Tab-separated table of C-alpha atoms in Angstrom:
chain	number	residue	atom	x	y	z
A	1	UNK	CA	19.547	53.229	-12.603
A	2	UNK	CA	16.396	51.735	-14.155
A	3	UNK	CA	16.846	48.629	-16.310
A	4	UNK	CA	16.545	49.216	-20.003
A	5	UNK	CA	13.265	48.037	-21.570
A	6	UNK	CA	15.207	45.522	-23.705
A	7	UNK	CA	16.710	43.878	-20.578
A	8	UNK	CA	13.331	43.700	-18.876
A	9	UNK	CA	11.848	42.130	-22.024
A	10	UNK	CA	14.603	39.496	-22.130
A	11	UNK	CA	14.132	38.680	-18.441
A	12	UNK	CA	10.384	38.249	-18.916
A	13	UNK	CA	10.957	35.946	-21.906
A	14	UNK	CA	13.391	33.834	-19.857
A	15	UNK	CA	10.854	33.560	-17.023
A	16	UNK	CA	8.138	32.492	-19.462
A	17	UNK	CA	10.377	29.879	-21.155
A	18	UNK	CA	11.728	28.441	-17.871
A	19	UNK	CA	10.469	24.932	-17.115
A	20	UNK	CA	8.952	23.860	-13.826
A	21	UNK	CA	12.223	22.057	-13.121
A	22	UNK	CA	14.204	25.258	-13.745
A	23	UNK	CA	11.924	27.191	-11.391
A	24	UNK	CA	12.080	24.475	-8.729
A	25	UNK	CA	15.799	23.609	-8.646
A	26	UNK	CA	18.871	25.834	-8.686
A	27	UNK	CA	21.350	23.664	-10.605
A	28	UNK	CA	24.739	23.470	-8.894
A	29	UNK	CA	26.615	20.559	-10.476
A	30	UNK	CA	24.616	17.914	-12.344
A	31	UNK	CA	27.664	15.623	-12.517
A	32	UNK	CA	28.493	13.054	-15.158
A	33	UNK	CA	25.862	10.545	-16.301
A	34	UNK	CA	25.894	7.568	-13.949
A	35	UNK	CA	26.736	4.068	-15.125
A	36	UNK	CA	25.070	1.276	-13.167
A	37	UNK	CA	27.637	-0.777	-11.269
A	38	UNK	CA	25.271	-3.721	-10.826
A	39	UNK	CA	23.141	-3.784	-13.957
A	40	UNK	CA	21.032	-6.883	-14.533
A	41	UNK	CA	19.411	-7.716	-17.864
A	42	UNK	CA	16.551	-10.226	-17.958
A	43	UNK	CA	15.704	-11.713	-21.345
A	44	UNK	CA	12.069	-12.805	-21.464
A	45	UNK	CA	9.065	-11.292	-19.672
A	46	UNK	CA	7.006	-14.444	-19.265
A	47	UNK	CA	5.958	-15.799	-15.871
A	48	UNK	CA	9.489	-16.906	-14.943
A	49	UNK	CA	11.190	-13.751	-16.225
A	50	UNK	CA	8.858	-11.493	-14.256
A	51	UNK	CA	9.191	-13.627	-11.104
A	52	UNK	CA	12.988	-13.227	-11.411
A	53	UNK	CA	12.561	-9.485	-11.932
A	54	UNK	CA	10.325	-8.855	-8.929
A	55	UNK	CA	12.468	-11.084	-6.669
A	56	UNK	CA	15.639	-9.191	-7.630
A	57	UNK	CA	13.906	-5.825	-7.254
A	58	UNK	CA	12.557	-6.697	-3.805
A	59	UNK	CA	15.992	-7.923	-2.693
A	60	UNK	CA	17.502	-4.539	-3.706
A	61	UNK	CA	20.653	-6.122	-5.133
A	62	UNK	CA	20.899	-4.313	-8.497
A	63	UNK	CA	21.250	-0.658	-9.509
A	64	UNK	CA	19.412	-1.233	-12.772
A	65	UNK	CA	17.109	-3.989	-14.026
A	66	UNK	CA	16.628	-3.954	-17.800
A	67	UNK	CA	14.028	-6.191	-19.428
A	68	UNK	CA	13.976	-7.235	-23.078
A	69	UNK	CA	11.562	-9.386	-25.087
A	70	UNK	CA	10.416	-9.787	-28.684
A	71	UNK	CA	6.807	-9.198	-27.529
A	72	UNK	CA	6.947	-5.397	-27.441
A	73	UNK	CA	3.487	-4.720	-26.001
A	74	UNK	CA	3.902	-7.299	-23.238
A	75	UNK	CA	7.352	-5.860	-22.436
A	76	UNK	CA	6.024	-2.296	-22.347
A	77	UNK	CA	3.104	-3.281	-20.124
A	78	UNK	CA	5.206	-5.240	-17.634
A	79	UNK	CA	7.827	-2.490	-17.319
A	80	UNK	CA	5.164	0.207	-16.985
A	81	UNK	CA	3.478	-1.812	-14.250
A	82	UNK	CA	6.767	-2.145	-12.353
A	83	UNK	CA	7.703	1.500	-12.868
A	84	UNK	CA	4.427	2.561	-11.277
A	85	UNK	CA	5.719	0.883	-8.113
A	86	UNK	CA	9.092	2.669	-8.247
A	87	UNK	CA	8.241	4.617	-5.093
A	88	UNK	CA	8.560	1.355	-3.162
A	89	UNK	CA	11.789	0.216	-4.837
A	90	UNK	CA	15.374	1.475	-5.043
A	91	UNK	CA	16.255	0.222	-8.522
A	92	UNK	CA	15.941	1.763	-11.981
A	93	UNK	CA	13.654	-0.316	-14.233
A	94	UNK	CA	14.065	-0.079	-18.012
A	95	UNK	CA	12.513	-1.615	-21.124
A	96	UNK	CA	15.183	-2.223	-23.758
A	97	UNK	CA	14.248	-1.195	-27.305
A	98	UNK	CA	17.073	-3.383	-28.611
A	99	UNK	CA	20.139	-5.167	-27.271
A	100	UNK	CA	22.237	-1.997	-27.267
A	101	UNK	CA	20.154	-0.928	-24.242
A	102	UNK	CA	21.469	-3.948	-22.343
A	103	UNK	CA	25.077	-2.720	-22.645
A	104	UNK	CA	27.406	-2.943	-19.639
A	105	UNK	CA	25.317	-5.513	-17.795
A	106	UNK	CA	27.078	-7.304	-14.961
A	107	UNK	CA	24.621	-10.201	-15.077
A	108	UNK	CA	22.407	-11.390	-17.956
A	109	UNK	CA	19.582	-13.761	-17.021
A	110	UNK	CA	18.026	-15.711	-19.892
A	111	UNK	CA	14.485	-17.001	-19.311
A	112	UNK	CA	13.252	-16.875	-22.933
A	113	UNK	CA	12.535	-19.996	-24.941
A	114	UNK	CA	9.880	-21.990	-26.752
A	115	UNK	CA	7.578	-24.531	-25.132
A	116	UNK	CA	7.379	-28.168	-26.012
A	117	UNK	CA	4.654	-29.066	-28.498
A	118	UNK	CA	2.479	-32.105	-27.979
A	119	UNK	CA	4.330	-35.177	-29.241
A	120	UNK	CA	7.533	-33.204	-29.890
A	121	UNK	CA	10.846	-34.943	-29.202
A	122	UNK	CA	13.225	-33.466	-26.654
A	123	UNK	CA	15.885	-33.048	-29.353
A	124	UNK	CA	13.529	-31.075	-31.584
A	125	UNK	CA	12.518	-28.835	-28.669
A	126	UNK	CA	16.165	-28.178	-27.836
A	127	UNK	CA	17.005	-27.419	-31.470
A	128	UNK	CA	14.182	-24.858	-31.666
A	129	UNK	CA	15.528	-23.223	-28.500
A	130	UNK	CA	19.018	-23.223	-30.029
A	131	UNK	CA	17.615	-21.068	-32.846
A	132	UNK	CA	16.178	-18.654	-30.256
A	133	UNK	CA	19.515	-18.550	-28.411
A	134	UNK	CA	21.365	-17.814	-31.664
A	135	UNK	CA	19.654	-14.414	-31.643
A	136	UNK	CA	19.938	-13.747	-27.905
A	137	UNK	CA	23.399	-14.887	-26.791
A	138	UNK	CA	25.633	-13.205	-29.442
A	139	UNK	CA	23.837	-9.886	-28.833
A	140	UNK	CA	24.308	-10.103	-25.073
A	141	UNK	CA	27.984	-10.984	-25.577
A	142	UNK	CA	28.436	-8.099	-28.027
A	143	UNK	CA	27.112	-5.377	-25.723
A	144	UNK	CA	28.210	-6.868	-22.373
A	145	UNK	CA	31.447	-8.752	-23.126
A	146	UNK	CA	32.394	-8.960	-19.446
A	147	UNK	CA	28.999	-10.120	-18.202
A	148	UNK	CA	28.102	-13.352	-16.459
A	149	UNK	CA	25.396	-15.359	-18.231
A	150	UNK	CA	22.814	-17.116	-16.062
A	151	UNK	CA	20.588	-19.475	-18.060
A	152	UNK	CA	17.172	-20.371	-16.623
A	153	UNK	CA	15.370	-21.562	-19.782
A	154	UNK	CA	14.720	-25.300	-19.979
A	155	UNK	CA	16.209	-27.788	-20.610
A	156	UNK	CA	18.621	-25.656	-18.604
A	157	UNK	CA	21.732	-27.861	-18.632
A	158	UNK	CA	21.806	-28.295	-22.408
A	159	UNK	CA	20.921	-24.645	-23.053
A	160	UNK	CA	23.729	-23.541	-20.719
A	161	UNK	CA	26.100	-25.557	-22.915
A	162	UNK	CA	24.567	-23.839	-25.973
A	163	UNK	CA	25.041	-20.390	-24.355
A	164	UNK	CA	28.686	-21.237	-23.599
A	165	UNK	CA	29.332	-22.263	-27.190
A	166	UNK	CA	27.519	-19.267	-28.743
A	167	UNK	CA	29.006	-16.643	-26.402
A	168	UNK	CA	32.663	-17.643	-26.560
A	169	UNK	CA	32.839	-16.757	-22.846
A	170	UNK	CA	35.081	-18.686	-20.450
A	171	UNK	CA	33.105	-21.429	-18.719
A	172	UNK	CA	33.244	-19.781	-15.280
A	173	UNK	CA	31.076	-16.936	-16.662
A	174	UNK	CA	28.341	-19.193	-18.074
A	175	UNK	CA	26.097	-20.722	-15.422
A	176	UNK	CA	22.764	-22.534	-15.408
A	177	UNK	CA	20.250	-22.219	-12.557
A	178	UNK	CA	20.575	-26.011	-12.419
A	179	UNK	CA	19.493	-27.808	-9.259
A	180	UNK	CA	19.531	-24.777	-6.957
A	181	UNK	CA	15.724	-24.965	-6.788
A	182	UNK	CA	15.691	-28.794	-6.702
A	183	UNK	CA	17.959	-28.650	-3.644
A	184	UNK	CA	15.696	-26.050	-2.006
A	185	UNK	CA	12.705	-28.342	-2.570
A	186	UNK	CA	14.731	-31.269	-1.181
A	187	UNK	CA	15.612	-29.366	1.993
A	188	UNK	CA	12.037	-28.094	2.400
A	189	UNK	CA	10.530	-31.580	2.137
A	190	UNK	CA	13.080	-33.061	4.571
A	191	UNK	CA	12.351	-30.191	6.975
A	192	UNK	CA	8.616	-30.858	6.680
A	193	UNK	CA	9.150	-34.542	7.508
A	194	UNK	CA	11.375	-33.711	10.504
A	195	UNK	CA	9.253	-30.727	11.590
A	196	UNK	CA	12.230	-28.326	11.481
A	197	UNK	CA	13.026	-25.271	9.380
A	198	UNK	CA	14.616	-26.049	6.001
A	199	UNK	CA	17.527	-23.668	6.726
A	200	UNK	CA	18.704	-26.196	9.338
A	201	UNK	CA	18.704	-29.008	6.759
A	202	UNK	CA	21.815	-29.350	4.596
A	203	UNK	CA	21.726	-31.441	1.470
A	204	UNK	CA	22.140	-31.248	-2.294
A	205	UNK	CA	20.528	-32.505	-5.446
A	206	UNK	CA	23.193	-32.689	-8.168
A	207	UNK	CA	23.371	-33.653	-11.829
A	208	UNK	CA	20.628	-32.820	-14.302
A	209	UNK	CA	17.816	-30.419	-13.503
A	210	UNK	CA	15.250	-33.033	-14.390
A	211	UNK	CA	14.257	-36.653	-14.018
A	212	UNK	CA	17.836	-37.992	-13.771
A	213	UNK	CA	18.874	-35.684	-10.922
A	214	UNK	CA	20.869	-37.270	-8.076
A	215	UNK	CA	20.078	-36.792	-4.361
A	216	UNK	CA	23.277	-36.894	-2.297
A	217	UNK	CA	21.883	-38.730	0.724
A	218	UNK	CA	25.425	-39.565	1.865
A	219	UNK	CA	26.026	-35.884	2.650
A	220	UNK	CA	22.561	-34.879	3.871
A	221	UNK	CA	22.613	-33.741	7.488
A	222	UNK	CA	20.970	-31.643	10.180
A	223	UNK	CA	23.431	-29.608	12.250
A	224	UNK	CA	26.227	-31.943	11.154
A	225	UNK	CA	24.320	-35.119	12.063
A	226	UNK	CA	24.228	-37.393	9.001
A	227	UNK	CA	20.753	-38.750	8.359
A	228	UNK	CA	22.236	-41.848	6.735
A	229	UNK	CA	24.223	-42.582	9.908
A	230	UNK	CA	20.875	-42.781	11.700
A	231	UNK	CA	19.229	-44.832	8.965
A	232	UNK	CA	21.653	-46.683	6.639
A	233	UNK	CA	18.738	-47.724	4.384
A	234	UNK	CA	17.700	-44.120	3.794
A	235	UNK	CA	18.184	-44.272	0.021
A	236	UNK	CA	16.965	-47.822	-0.511
A	237	UNK	CA	13.664	-49.604	-0.922
A	238	UNK	CA	14.223	-51.324	2.453
A	239	UNK	CA	13.488	-48.144	4.431
A	240	UNK	CA	10.103	-48.382	6.252
A	241	UNK	CA	10.001	-44.577	6.544
A	242	UNK	CA	10.324	-44.242	2.734
A	243	UNK	CA	12.771	-41.318	2.741
A	244	UNK	CA	13.603	-42.180	-0.855
A	245	UNK	CA	10.170	-40.836	-1.853
A	246	UNK	CA	11.352	-37.322	-1.022
A	247	UNK	CA	13.513	-37.261	-4.156
A	248	UNK	CA	10.555	-38.556	-6.157
A	249	UNK	CA	8.490	-35.654	-4.782
A	250	UNK	CA	11.265	-33.219	-5.773
A	251	UNK	CA	11.236	-34.508	-9.356
A	252	UNK	CA	7.448	-34.485	-9.577
A	253	UNK	CA	6.841	-31.187	-7.752
A	254	UNK	CA	7.208	-28.963	-10.830
A	255	UNK	CA	4.739	-31.145	-12.741
A	256	UNK	CA	2.340	-30.932	-9.809
A	257	UNK	CA	2.550	-27.125	-9.634
A	258	UNK	CA	2.050	-26.871	-13.413
A	259	UNK	CA	-0.978	-29.169	-13.153
A	260	UNK	CA	-2.499	-26.973	-10.431
A	261	UNK	CA	-1.706	-23.438	-11.644
A	262	UNK	CA	-0.465	-23.862	-15.218
A	263	UNK	CA	3.200	-22.923	-14.714
A	264	UNK	CA	5.942	-22.531	-12.102
A	265	UNK	CA	7.282	-19.067	-11.328
A	266	UNK	CA	7.714	-17.830	-7.763
A	267	UNK	CA	10.117	-20.482	-6.457
A	268	UNK	CA	12.408	-20.273	-9.499
A	269	UNK	CA	12.285	-16.459	-9.277
A	270	UNK	CA	13.432	-16.561	-5.654
A	271	UNK	CA	16.078	-19.151	-6.512
A	272	UNK	CA	17.497	-16.992	-9.323
A	273	UNK	CA	17.472	-13.936	-7.052
A	274	UNK	CA	19.622	-15.819	-4.514
A	275	UNK	CA	22.127	-16.689	-7.281
A	276	UNK	CA	22.142	-13.079	-8.504
A	277	UNK	CA	22.815	-11.831	-4.974
A	278	UNK	CA	25.769	-14.179	-4.506
A	279	UNK	CA	27.258	-12.977	-7.810
A	280	UNK	CA	26.561	-9.238	-7.572
A	281	UNK	CA	27.553	-8.983	-3.890
A	282	UNK	CA	30.528	-11.360	-4.261
A	283	UNK	CA	29.216	-13.417	-1.343
A	284	UNK	CA	31.008	-16.658	-2.302
A	285	UNK	CA	28.082	-18.772	-1.180
A	286	UNK	CA	27.934	-22.420	-2.275
A	287	UNK	CA	25.057	-23.143	-4.694
A	288	UNK	CA	24.346	-26.258	-6.766
A	289	UNK	CA	24.383	-24.740	-10.261
A	290	UNK	CA	24.968	-26.058	-13.754
A	291	UNK	CA	28.611	-25.722	-14.751
A	292	UNK	CA	31.028	-27.359	-17.188
A	293	UNK	CA	32.094	-30.438	-15.196
A	294	UNK	CA	34.290	-32.240	-17.711
A	295	UNK	CA	37.078	-34.023	-15.836
A	296	UNK	CA	35.150	-34.227	-12.553
A	297	UNK	CA	33.798	-37.505	-11.136
A	298	UNK	CA	35.101	-39.343	-14.200
A	299	UNK	CA	32.991	-37.391	-16.714
A	300	UNK	CA	34.768	-37.003	-20.064
A	301	UNK	CA	32.242	-35.037	-22.166
A	302	UNK	CA	31.613	-31.278	-22.442
A	303	UNK	CA	28.450	-31.342	-20.363
A	304	UNK	CA	26.979	-28.849	-17.932
A	305	UNK	CA	25.583	-30.464	-14.800
A	306	UNK	CA	25.008	-29.204	-11.276
A	307	UNK	CA	27.604	-29.592	-8.563
A	308	UNK	CA	28.048	-27.391	-5.451
A	309	UNK	CA	29.850	-24.265	-6.738
A	310	UNK	CA	31.214	-21.181	-4.978
A	311	UNK	CA	29.593	-18.134	-6.627
A	312	UNK	CA	31.073	-14.638	-6.577
A	313	UNK	CA	31.748	-11.609	-8.757
A	314	UNK	CA	33.803	-13.714	-11.199
A	315	UNK	CA	30.959	-16.203	-11.624
A	316	UNK	CA	31.971	-19.713	-10.584
A	317	UNK	CA	34.946	-19.191	-8.239
A	318	UNK	CA	35.338	-22.855	-7.363
A	319	UNK	CA	33.707	-26.294	-7.400
A	320	UNK	CA	33.506	-28.398	-4.272
A	321	UNK	CA	35.292	-31.758	-4.387
A	322	UNK	CA	32.184	-33.421	-3.034
A	323	UNK	CA	32.720	-37.009	-1.843
A	324	UNK	CA	30.103	-39.288	-3.394
A	325	UNK	CA	29.171	-42.923	-2.889
A	326	UNK	CA	29.774	-45.208	-5.833
A	327	UNK	CA	26.040	-45.418	-6.531
A	328	UNK	CA	25.784	-41.609	-6.591
A	329	UNK	CA	28.748	-41.297	-8.981
A	330	UNK	CA	27.186	-43.925	-11.249
A	331	UNK	CA	23.912	-41.976	-11.367
A	332	UNK	CA	25.789	-38.730	-12.114
A	333	UNK	CA	27.622	-40.351	-15.032
A	334	UNK	CA	24.346	-41.751	-16.342
A	335	UNK	CA	22.876	-38.234	-16.163
A	336	UNK	CA	25.802	-36.892	-18.184
A	337	UNK	CA	25.380	-39.611	-20.827
A	338	UNK	CA	21.696	-38.701	-21.183
A	339	UNK	CA	22.560	-35.057	-21.851
A	340	UNK	CA	25.484	-35.809	-24.164
A	341	UNK	CA	23.255	-38.023	-26.332
A	342	UNK	CA	21.123	-34.947	-27.087
A	343	UNK	CA	23.958	-32.385	-27.205
A	344	UNK	CA	26.048	-34.199	-29.783
A	345	UNK	CA	23.144	-34.047	-32.261
A	346	UNK	CA	22.663	-30.275	-31.969
A	347	UNK	CA	23.379	-27.963	-34.899
A	348	UNK	CA	25.036	-24.849	-33.446
């Protein structure tokens, strides 16, 4: 039997209205909308934020990387640029219109902040960043109440304390990038001096991410061989090889990079990516990161300083009971006093 003209007309209309997708794919079961299991939000698309983004994308450790910034055009341009390289990546890249787009993040990385003005006091700089964080942190906590916060903005130790206070999160879910990069620089410079790869050097910088950081020479070793057992004057001015200068180079290296290229980015991006991997993959690797260390090494104030911490899916899973020499403990306490002097004056 021939089809009625009305049926033929309807069929033709359907064919005309069908999209290219409809003509290409026979839908079977589209399934429920997927929710990213390892969603990472990065706040701030400056040099550091984008270095963190590309390092995480290249490491293929997140299902979704969402970027957010108050500079809408810059945000749109950076995300568009990354999306054009999606063929070479395995991660969804999104520009958040507002904080609701950051919902259900597993990890929130904060790189946003204001720069120090010429002649500006450290306290004033911190207070201006507190005002920035007052907009960022409560919104992240609202839409991702189970997230882990990873603060990268400087001064990182004080701003990690600020993020902890503003979020209301338990301390194990608020972490600062701390001295993870300082320790990497330390190991690199020791490796350069010994002419061996830095992965074979084991040592930590603890305390503040800054001028008062503490090199733990007493625990620095290569394949279990303590360097201080070979040279007891390693951390003193009596050492003819001047190993003590390595810590000075660590402290000054960021200033040197900034002097040469205007900012630091790639090393901190790689450092943050390693922290993100340990958290998202629950690797339980030990990293020196900024954490609430009240009650440890005789410190009595609510300060965030770096100690070797076990990182996993819960955030900070544990803190190593690192044996320190008396001189190292004294320096750590001095570092905490320096931070507390600024923190106690903050208006949160």
